[in-house]
Structures are given as C-alpha cells and as structure tokens.
Coordinates of C-alpha atoms and ligand atoms in Angstrom, one line a residue:
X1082 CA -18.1 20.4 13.3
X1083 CA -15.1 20.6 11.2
X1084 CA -14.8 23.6 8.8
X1085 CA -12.6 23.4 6.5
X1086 CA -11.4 24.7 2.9
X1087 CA -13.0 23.0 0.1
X1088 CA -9.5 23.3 -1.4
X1089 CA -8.2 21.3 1.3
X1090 CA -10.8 18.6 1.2
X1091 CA -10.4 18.4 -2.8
X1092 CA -6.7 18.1 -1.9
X1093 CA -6.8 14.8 0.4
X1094 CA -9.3 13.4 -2.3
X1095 CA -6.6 14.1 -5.1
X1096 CA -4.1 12.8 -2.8
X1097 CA -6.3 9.6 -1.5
X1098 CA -6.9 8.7 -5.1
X1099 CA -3.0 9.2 -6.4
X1100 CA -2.1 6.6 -3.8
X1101 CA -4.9 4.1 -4.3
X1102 CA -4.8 1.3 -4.0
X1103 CA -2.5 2.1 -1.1
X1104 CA -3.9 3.7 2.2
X1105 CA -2.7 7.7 2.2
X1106 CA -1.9 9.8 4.9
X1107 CA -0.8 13.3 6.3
X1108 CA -2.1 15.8 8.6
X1109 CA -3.3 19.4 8.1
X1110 CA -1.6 22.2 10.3
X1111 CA -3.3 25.4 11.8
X1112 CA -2.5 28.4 13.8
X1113 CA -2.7 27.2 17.1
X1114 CA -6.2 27.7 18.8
X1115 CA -7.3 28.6 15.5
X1116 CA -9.3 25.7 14.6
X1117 CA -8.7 26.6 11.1
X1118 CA -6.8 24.1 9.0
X1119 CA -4.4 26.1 6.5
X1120 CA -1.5 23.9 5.4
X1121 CA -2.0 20.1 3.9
X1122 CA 1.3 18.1 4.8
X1123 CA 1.1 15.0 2.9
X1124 CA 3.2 12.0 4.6
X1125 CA 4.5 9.2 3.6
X1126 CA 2.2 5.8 4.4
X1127 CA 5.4 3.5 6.0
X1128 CA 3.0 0.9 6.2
X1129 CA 2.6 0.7 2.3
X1130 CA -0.5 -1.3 2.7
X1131 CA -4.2 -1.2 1.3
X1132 CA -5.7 -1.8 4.6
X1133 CA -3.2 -0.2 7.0
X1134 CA -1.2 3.3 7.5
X1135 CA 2.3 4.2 9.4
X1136 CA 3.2 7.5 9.9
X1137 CA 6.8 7.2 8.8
X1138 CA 8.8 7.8 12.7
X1139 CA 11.7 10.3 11.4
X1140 CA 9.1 12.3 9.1
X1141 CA 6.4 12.4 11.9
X1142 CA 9.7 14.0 14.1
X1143 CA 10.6 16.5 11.3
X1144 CA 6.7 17.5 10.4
X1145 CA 5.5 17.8 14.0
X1146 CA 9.2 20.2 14.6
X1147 CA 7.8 22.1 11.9
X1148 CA 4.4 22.9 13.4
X1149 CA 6.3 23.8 16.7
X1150 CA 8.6 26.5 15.3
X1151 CA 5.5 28.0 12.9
X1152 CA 3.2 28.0 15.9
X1153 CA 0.9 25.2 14.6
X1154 CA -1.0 22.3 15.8
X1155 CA -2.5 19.1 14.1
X1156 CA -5.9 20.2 13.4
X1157 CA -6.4 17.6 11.0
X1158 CA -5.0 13.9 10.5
X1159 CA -6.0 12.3 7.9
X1160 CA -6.2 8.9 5.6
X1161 CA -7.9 6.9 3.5
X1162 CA -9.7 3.5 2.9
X1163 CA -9.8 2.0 0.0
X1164 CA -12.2 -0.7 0.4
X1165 CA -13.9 -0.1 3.6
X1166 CA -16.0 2.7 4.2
X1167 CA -14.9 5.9 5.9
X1168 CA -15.0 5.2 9.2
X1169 CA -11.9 4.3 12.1
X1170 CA -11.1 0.6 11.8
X1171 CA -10.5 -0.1 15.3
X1172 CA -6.9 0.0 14.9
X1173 CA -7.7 3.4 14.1
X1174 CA -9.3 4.1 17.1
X1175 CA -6.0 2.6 19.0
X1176 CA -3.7 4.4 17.4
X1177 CA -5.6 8.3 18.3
X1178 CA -3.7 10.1 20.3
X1179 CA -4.9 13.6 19.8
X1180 CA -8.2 14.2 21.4
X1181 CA -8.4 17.9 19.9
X1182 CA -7.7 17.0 16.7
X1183 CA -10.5 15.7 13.6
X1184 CA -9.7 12.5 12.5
X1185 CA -10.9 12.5 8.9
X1186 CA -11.2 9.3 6.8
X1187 CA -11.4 9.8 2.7
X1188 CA -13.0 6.6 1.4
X1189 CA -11.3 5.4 -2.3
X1190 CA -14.0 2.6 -2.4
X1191 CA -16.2 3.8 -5.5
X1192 CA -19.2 1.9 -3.4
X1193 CA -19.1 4.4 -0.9
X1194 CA -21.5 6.9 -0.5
X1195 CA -20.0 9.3 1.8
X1196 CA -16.3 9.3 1.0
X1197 CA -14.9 11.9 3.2
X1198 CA -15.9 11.7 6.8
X1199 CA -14.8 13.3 9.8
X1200 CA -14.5 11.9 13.2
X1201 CA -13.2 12.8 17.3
X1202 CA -12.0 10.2 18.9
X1203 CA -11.4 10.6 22.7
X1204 CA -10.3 7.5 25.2
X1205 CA -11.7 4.9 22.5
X1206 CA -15.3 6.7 21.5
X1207 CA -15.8 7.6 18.3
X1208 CA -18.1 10.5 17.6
X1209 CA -18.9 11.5 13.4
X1210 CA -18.8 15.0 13.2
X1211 CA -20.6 17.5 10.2
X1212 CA -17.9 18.5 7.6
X1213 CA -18.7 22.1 6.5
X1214 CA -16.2 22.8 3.5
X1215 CA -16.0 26.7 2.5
X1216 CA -14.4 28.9 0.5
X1217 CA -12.8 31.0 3.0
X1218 CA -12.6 31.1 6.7
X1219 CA -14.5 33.7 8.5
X1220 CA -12.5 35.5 10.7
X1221 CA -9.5 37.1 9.4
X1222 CA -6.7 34.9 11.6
X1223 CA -6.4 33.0 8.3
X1224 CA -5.3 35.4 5.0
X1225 CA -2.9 32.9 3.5
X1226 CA -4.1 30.4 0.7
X1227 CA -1.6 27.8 0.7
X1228 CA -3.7 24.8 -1.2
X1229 CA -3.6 25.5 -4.8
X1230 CA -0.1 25.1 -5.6
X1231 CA -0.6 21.8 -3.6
X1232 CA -3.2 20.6 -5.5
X1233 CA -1.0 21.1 -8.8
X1234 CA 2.0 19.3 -7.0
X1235 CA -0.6 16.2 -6.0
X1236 CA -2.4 15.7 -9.3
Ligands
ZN2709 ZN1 -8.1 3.6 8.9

C-alpha cells in the first residue's frame, strides 16, 4: 500500500495535466526508511513525447545527488499517460530499476476511470497496489509540509 499526502497526489495531477498532451515525470523523495513521501521533484520529460518519458541524464545525476546529501531515497517515481490507461506500458516495466520504490502512473486520458494508480514492479512483475492518500502522516518522522508552495508553482 502506498500512503501518501493528498497534497502530493493533487500535485502530480496538477502537474500531469500542465504537461498534457506530453507524458510528465518526476519522482517523490523521503527520509530514508521512512516510507513517507515528503518532497515532489518534478523532472523534465527528455523524451518530449505523448506516449514515452526520459528522465533527462544530467538532471537525474543532480536530483538523485540531492537525495544522497538530504538523506533521501526515491519513494516515488512517477508519470503520466495521456491516452492509455494508468498502467506500466511494457517499456515501463523495462525501464524499473527500483524494486523498493512505487511506481505511480497519473492517467490524463478523460476516459479513464482510475487516473492515478500505483504499482511495484520487481524483475518484470507488476503488482497494483491500494493508494491511501491522507492528510498527514502518522508518525511524527515527517513534520515538514513541503507541497503547497509546489502546487502554486505547478498550476
Ligand atoms: Zn508509462
């Protein structure tokens, strides 16, 4: 199960829809072993294509340096369809290389019923997991609230 800020979901939805109809991507970061996604990095889709997404090589360097020197992992990467439903094309599935993290797909397709999904994906299986947005987390690890001023700079 993925838990997650509802701010944060909001925030790849705002995100998804800005860059429609162009596939969006970025990644959420969290303390490590936390399992609590805290701060959205939005990157840059190098593939610039409505079926296909790139994480741009140098900014992928920079962004993942970051989350080293704060103490972070990849909790969450993240990107949308826009006209496919959300769920891992298989070049999707190829291209997982982190079997801890949640693989979400937000779906810009208006057809599509369930438009933020999340998913593992381990050695080529796929396995949908329940998204279980909330206002805050439980434990007190997590006291920040980075999302709003994000959602202001997306929109
Ligand atoms: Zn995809």
């Amino acid at each position: 199960m993925l838990i997650i800020l509802a701010d944060l979901v909001d925030a790849m939805l705002v995100q998804a829809r800005r860059d429609h109809p162009l596939e969006t991507c970025g990644v959420i970061a969290g303390a490590a072993g936390s399992n609590q996604p805290m701060r959205l990095i939005p990157m840059r889709n190098a593939a610039q294509s409505p079926e296909a997404f790139r994480f741009d090589a140098a900014e992928q360097f920079q962004v993942w340096k970051d989350m080293d020197a704060r103490g972070e992992e990849p909790l969450v990467l993240y990107h949308s369809h826009t006209g496919s439903p959300a769920y891992p094309s298989r070049d999707d599935v190829a291209c997982a290389a982190e079997p801890h993290a949640h693989y979400v797909i937000v779906s810009t397709d208006a057809a599509c019923e369930r438009p933020v999904r999340s998913f593992r994906i381990v050695d080529g299986r796929v396995v949908e997991e329940t998204i279980k947005p909330v206002e805050r987390y439980a434990s007190p690890a997590a006291q920040a609230v980075p999302s709003h001023n994000l959602i202001k700079e997306l929109s």
